[in-house]
Amino acid sequence: ETGVTQTPRHLVMGMTNKKSLKCEQHLGHNAMYWYKQSAKKPLELMFVYSLEERVENNSVPSRFSPECPNSSHLFLHLHTLQPEDSALYLCASSLMRGNEQFFGPGTRLTVL
Amino acid sequence: QQPVQSPQAVILREGEDAVINCSSSKALYSVHWYRQKHGEAPVFLMILLKGGEQKGHDKISASFNEKKQQSSLYLTASQLSYSGTYFCGTESGRGSTLGRLYFGRGTQLTVWP
């Protein structure tokens, strides 16, 4: 596979569930990002990892927990989410922070 | 810190031109432009850096006026494939905010044959 991939593409979960979103990049990049895209709202940056170190946590609630085990993989662990967390979650990567970002196709999350 | 994009929506006939504007109330280091088609991931178009540059490829170009903290995206002789939502992302500096983009709400562009 090439580019940035995300799994699953769609996820429906209850408020008490625990799930994880996975992102993988095959571009040799060193920075990875999680974004939230809600209807009628701009793209919101959630987390930034550079060389596997978290460098940005944009006041995201603790029910979202990121993990970056290596420069190619990024996870977003979800627990006790709220219905307002329903959105498209996009992963992106860039060669270094500040360079152009390449986005994955996203995970459409619905919280019931 | 979120930039303001205008217009919110544009409808064009094939071959017509369009300009999309992005303005910020903060000093900017760079402006990134992306296009997102319905149901797809945003796709990078170009980055403009502090220094007041212009860039372009094919019939899409952009300018960055750092004094006015504004960037404009120019689409000339539009094609059907240009349809989508255009986002600008602004970066206010290097250092700890490096790579931290604030995105506008997007401009929805529709090109009709």
CSV table of C-alpha atoms in Angstrom, one decimal:
chain,number,residue,atom,x,y,z
A,1,GLU,CA,0.0,0.0,0.0
A,2,THR,CA,1.1,3.6,-0.6
A,3,GLY,CA,0.4,6.9,1.0
A,4,VAL,CA,-1.5,7.1,4.3
A,5,THR,CA,-4.0,4.4,5.2
A,6,GLN,CA,-6.6,4.4,8.0
A,7,THR,CA,-8.6,1.6,9.6
A,8,PRO,CA,-11.4,1.2,10.1
A,9,ARG,CA,-13.1,3.4,7.6
A,10,HIS,CA,-16.3,3.4,9.5
A,11,LEU,CA,-17.0,2.8,13.2
A,12,VAL,CA,-20.1,2.8,15.3
A,13,MET,CA,-19.7,2.6,19.0
A,14,GLY,CA,-21.6,3.1,22.2
A,15,MET,CA,-20.7,5.6,24.8
A,16,THR,CA,-19.2,2.9,27.1
A,17,ASN,CA,-17.1,1.1,24.4
A,18,LYS,CA,-13.4,1.2,24.0
A,19,LYS,CA,-12.0,1.3,20.4
A,20,SER,CA,-8.9,2.3,18.6
A,21,LEU,CA,-8.3,4.0,15.3
A,22,LYS,CA,-5.2,3.1,13.3
A,23,CYS,CA,-3.1,5.2,10.9
A,24,GLU,CA,-0.2,4.0,8.9
A,25,GLN,CA,2.0,5.9,6.5
A,26,HIS,CA,4.3,4.5,3.9
A,27,LEU,CA,6.0,7.7,2.9
A,28,GLY,CA,9.0,7.7,5.2
A,29,HIS,CA,7.7,10.8,7.0
A,30,ASN,CA,8.7,11.8,10.5
A,31,ALA,CA,5.6,13.8,11.6
A,32,MET,CA,2.1,12.5,12.1
A,33,TYR,CA,-1.2,14.3,13.0
A,34,TRP,CA,-4.7,13.6,14.1
A,35,TYR,CA,-7.5,15.9,13.0
A,36,LYS,CA,-11.2,16.0,13.7
A,37,GLN,CA,-13.6,17.1,10.9
A,38,SER,CA,-17.2,17.8,12.0
A,39,ALA,CA,-20.0,19.0,9.8
A,40,LYS,CA,-20.0,22.8,9.4
A,41,LYS,CA,-16.8,23.2,11.4
A,42,PRO,CA,-13.2,23.7,10.2
A,43,LEU,CA,-10.6,20.9,10.5
A,44,GLU,CA,-9.4,20.8,14.1
A,45,LEU,CA,-5.9,19.7,14.9
A,46,MET,CA,-5.9,17.2,17.9
A,47,PHE,CA,-2.4,15.9,18.2
A,48,VAL,CA,1.0,16.2,16.6
A,49,TYR,CA,3.8,13.7,16.8
A,50,SER,CA,7.3,14.4,15.6
A,51,LEU,CA,9.9,11.7,15.6
A,52,GLU,CA,7.5,9.6,17.7
A,53,GLU,CA,7.3,12.4,20.4
A,54,ARG,CA,4.1,14.2,21.1
A,55,VAL,CA,4.6,17.9,20.5
A,56,GLU,CA,1.0,19.1,20.4
A,57,ASN,CA,-2.0,18.3,22.5
A,58,ASN,CA,-4.6,20.8,21.5
A,59,SER,CA,-6.7,20.8,24.6
A,60,VAL,CA,-8.3,17.5,23.6
A,61,PRO,CA,-10.4,15.7,26.3
A,62,SER,CA,-8.7,12.7,27.9
A,63,ARG,CA,-11.2,10.3,26.5
A,64,PHE,CA,-9.0,10.5,23.4
A,65,SER,CA,-5.6,9.0,23.9
A,66,PRO,CA,-3.0,9.0,21.1
A,67,GLU,CA,-0.1,6.5,20.7
A,68,CYS,CA,2.8,6.6,18.3
A,69,PRO,CA,4.9,3.4,18.6
A,70,ASN,CA,7.1,4.3,15.6
A,71,SER,CA,7.3,6.9,12.9
A,72,SER,CA,5.0,4.9,10.5
A,73,HIS,CA,2.1,4.1,12.9
A,74,LEU,CA,-0.3,6.3,14.8
A,75,PHE,CA,-3.2,5.2,17.0
A,76,LEU,CA,-6.1,7.0,18.6
A,77,HIS,CA,-7.6,5.2,21.5
A,78,LEU,CA,-11.2,6.0,22.3
A,79,HIS,CA,-13.1,5.4,25.5
A,80,THR,CA,-16.4,6.7,27.0
A,81,LEU,CA,-17.0,9.0,24.1
A,82,GLN,CA,-19.9,11.3,23.8
A,83,PRO,CA,-22.4,11.7,20.9
A,84,GLU,CA,-20.8,15.1,20.0
A,85,ASP,CA,-17.5,13.2,19.3
A,86,SER,CA,-19.1,11.8,16.1
A,87,ALA,CA,-17.1,13.1,13.2
A,88,LEU,CA,-14.6,12.2,10.5
A,89,TYR,CA,-11.2,11.6,12.1
A,90,LEU,CA,-8.3,12.2,9.7
A,91,CYS,CA,-4.7,11.2,10.0
A,92,ALA,CA,-2.0,13.1,8.2
A,93,SER,CA,1.8,12.9,7.8
A,94,SER,CA,4.5,15.1,6.6
A,95,LEU,CA,8.2,14.7,6.1
A,96,MET,CA,8.9,17.1,8.9
A,97,ARG,CA,6.7,19.4,10.9
A,98,GLY,CA,5.8,22.4,8.7
A,99,ASN,CA,6.0,20.6,5.4
A,100,GLU,CA,3.0,19.7,3.3
A,101,GLN,CA,0.7,17.2,4.9
A,102,PHE,CA,-0.6,14.1,3.2
A,103,PHE,CA,-4.0,13.0,4.5
A,104,GLY,CA,-5.5,9.5,4.9
A,105,PRO,CA,-9.1,8.8,3.9
A,106,GLY,CA,-10.4,9.1,7.4
A,107,THR,CA,-12.5,7.1,9.8
A,108,ARG,CA,-16.2,8.0,10.0
A,109,LEU,CA,-17.0,7.6,13.7
A,110,THR,CA,-20.6,7.5,15.1
A,111,VAL,CA,-21.1,7.5,18.8
A,112,LEU,CA,-24.5,6.3,19.9
B,1,GLN,CA,-6.7,32.1,15.4
B,2,GLN,CA,-8.9,30.5,12.7
B,3,PRO,CA,-8.5,32.2,9.4
B,4,VAL,CA,-11.5,33.6,7.5
B,5,GLN,CA,-12.2,32.3,4.1
B,6,SER,CA,-14.3,34.0,1.5
B,7,PRO,CA,-16.5,33.4,-0.3
B,8,GLN,CA,-18.2,30.5,1.4
B,9,ALA,CA,-19.3,29.1,-2.0
B,10,VAL,CA,-18.7,29.7,-5.7
B,11,ILE,CA,-20.5,28.3,-8.7
B,12,LEU,CA,-18.8,28.5,-12.0
B,13,ARG,CA,-19.2,27.4,-15.6
B,14,GLU,CA,-16.3,25.5,-17.1
B,15,GLY,CA,-13.6,27.9,-18.3
B,16,GLU,CA,-14.5,30.7,-15.8
B,17,ASP,CA,-12.1,32.0,-13.2
B,18,ALA,CA,-12.4,32.2,-9.4
B,19,VAL,CA,-10.5,33.7,-6.5
B,20,ILE,CA,-10.7,32.4,-3.0
B,21,ASN,CA,-9.4,34.5,-0.1
B,22,CYS,CA,-7.9,33.6,3.2
B,23,SER,CA,-7.2,36.2,5.9
B,24,SER,CA,-5.9,36.0,9.4
B,25,SER,CA,-5.8,38.3,12.4
B,26,LYS,CA,-2.4,37.0,13.4
B,27,ALA,CA,1.0,37.4,11.8
B,28,LEU,CA,1.6,34.4,9.5
B,29,TYR,CA,4.6,32.4,8.7
B,30,SER,CA,3.0,30.2,6.0
B,31,VAL,CA,-0.3,29.5,4.3
B,32,HIS,CA,-1.2,26.0,3.1
B,33,TRP,CA,-3.9,25.3,0.6
B,34,TYR,CA,-5.8,22.0,0.3
B,35,ARG,CA,-8.7,20.7,-1.8
B,36,GLN,CA,-11.2,18.1,-0.5
B,37,LYS,CA,-13.7,16.3,-2.7
B,38,HIS,CA,-16.8,14.9,-1.2
B,39,GLY,CA,-16.0,11.7,0.7
B,40,GLU,CA,-12.3,12.0,0.1
B,41,ALA,CA,-9.3,13.1,2.0
B,42,PRO,CA,-7.9,16.7,1.7
B,43,VAL,CA,-5.3,16.9,-1.0
B,44,PHE,CA,-2.3,19.3,-0.7
B,45,LEU,CA,-2.1,22.0,-3.4
B,46,MET,CA,0.6,24.4,-2.3
B,47,ILE,CA,2.5,26.1,0.6
B,48,LEU,CA,3.4,29.8,0.5
B,49,LEU,CA,6.0,31.0,2.9
B,50,LYS,CA,6.6,34.3,4.6
B,51,GLY,CA,8.4,36.6,2.3
B,52,GLY,CA,5.4,37.4,0.1
B,53,GLU,CA,5.7,34.8,-2.6
B,54,GLN,CA,3.5,33.6,-5.4
B,55,LYS,CA,3.3,30.0,-6.6
B,56,GLY,CA,1.4,28.2,-9.2
B,57,HIS,CA,1.1,25.0,-11.2
B,58,ASP,CA,-1.2,24.3,-14.1
B,59,LYS,CA,-4.0,26.8,-13.8
B,60,ILE,CA,-4.0,27.1,-10.1
B,61,SER,CA,-1.9,29.7,-8.4
B,62,ALA,CA,-1.7,31.6,-5.1
B,63,SER,CA,-0.2,34.7,-3.5
B,64,PHE,CA,0.7,35.5,0.0
B,65,ASN,CA,0.7,39.1,1.3
B,66,GLU,CA,2.3,38.8,4.8
B,67,LYS,CA,1.8,42.5,5.6
B,68,LYS,CA,-1.9,42.1,5.2
B,69,GLN,CA,-1.9,38.5,6.6
B,70,GLN,CA,-3.8,37.4,3.5
B,71,SER,CA,-3.5,34.7,0.9
B,72,SER,CA,-5.5,34.3,-2.3
B,73,LEU,CA,-6.0,31.2,-4.4
B,74,TYR,CA,-6.6,31.8,-8.1
B,75,LEU,CA,-8.2,29.2,-10.3
B,76,THR,CA,-8.2,30.1,-14.0
B,77,ALA,CA,-10.1,28.5,-16.9
B,78,SER,CA,-11.8,26.2,-14.4
B,79,GLN,CA,-12.3,22.5,-15.2
B,80,LEU,CA,-14.9,20.1,-13.8
B,81,SER,CA,-12.2,18.4,-11.8
B,82,TYR,CA,-11.7,21.6,-9.8
B,83,SER,CA,-15.0,21.1,-7.9
B,84,GLY,CA,-14.5,20.5,-4.2
B,85,THR,CA,-14.0,22.4,-1.0
B,86,TYR,CA,-10.9,24.5,-0.7
B,87,PHE,CA,-9.3,25.0,2.7
B,88,CYS,CA,-6.5,27.3,3.7
B,89,GLY,CA,-4.4,26.4,6.7
B,90,THR,CA,-2.3,29.0,8.4
B,91,GLU,CA,0.8,28.6,10.5
B,92,SER,CA,1.9,31.5,12.7
B,93,GLY,CA,5.5,30.7,13.3
B,94,ARG,CA,8.3,28.2,13.7
B,95,GLY,CA,9.4,26.8,17.0
B,96,SER,CA,6.8,25.2,19.1
B,97,THR,CA,4.0,26.1,16.7
B,98,LEU,CA,5.8,24.5,13.8
B,99,GLY,CA,3.3,22.4,11.8
B,100,ARG,CA,0.3,23.7,13.8
B,101,LEU,CA,-2.2,24.6,11.2
B,102,TYR,CA,-5.4,26.5,11.8
B,103,PHE,CA,-7.9,25.8,9.0
B,104,GLY,CA,-10.6,28.0,7.6
B,105,ARG,CA,-14.2,26.8,7.2
B,106,GLY,CA,-13.6,26.1,3.5
B,107,THR,CA,-14.9,27.5,0.2
B,108,GLN,CA,-17.2,25.1,-1.7
B,109,LEU,CA,-16.4,25.4,-5.4
B,110,THR,CA,-18.8,23.9,-8.0
B,111,VAL,CA,-17.9,23.8,-11.7
B,112,TRP,CA,-20.7,23.1,-14.2
B,113,PRO,CA,-20.2,22.0,-17.8
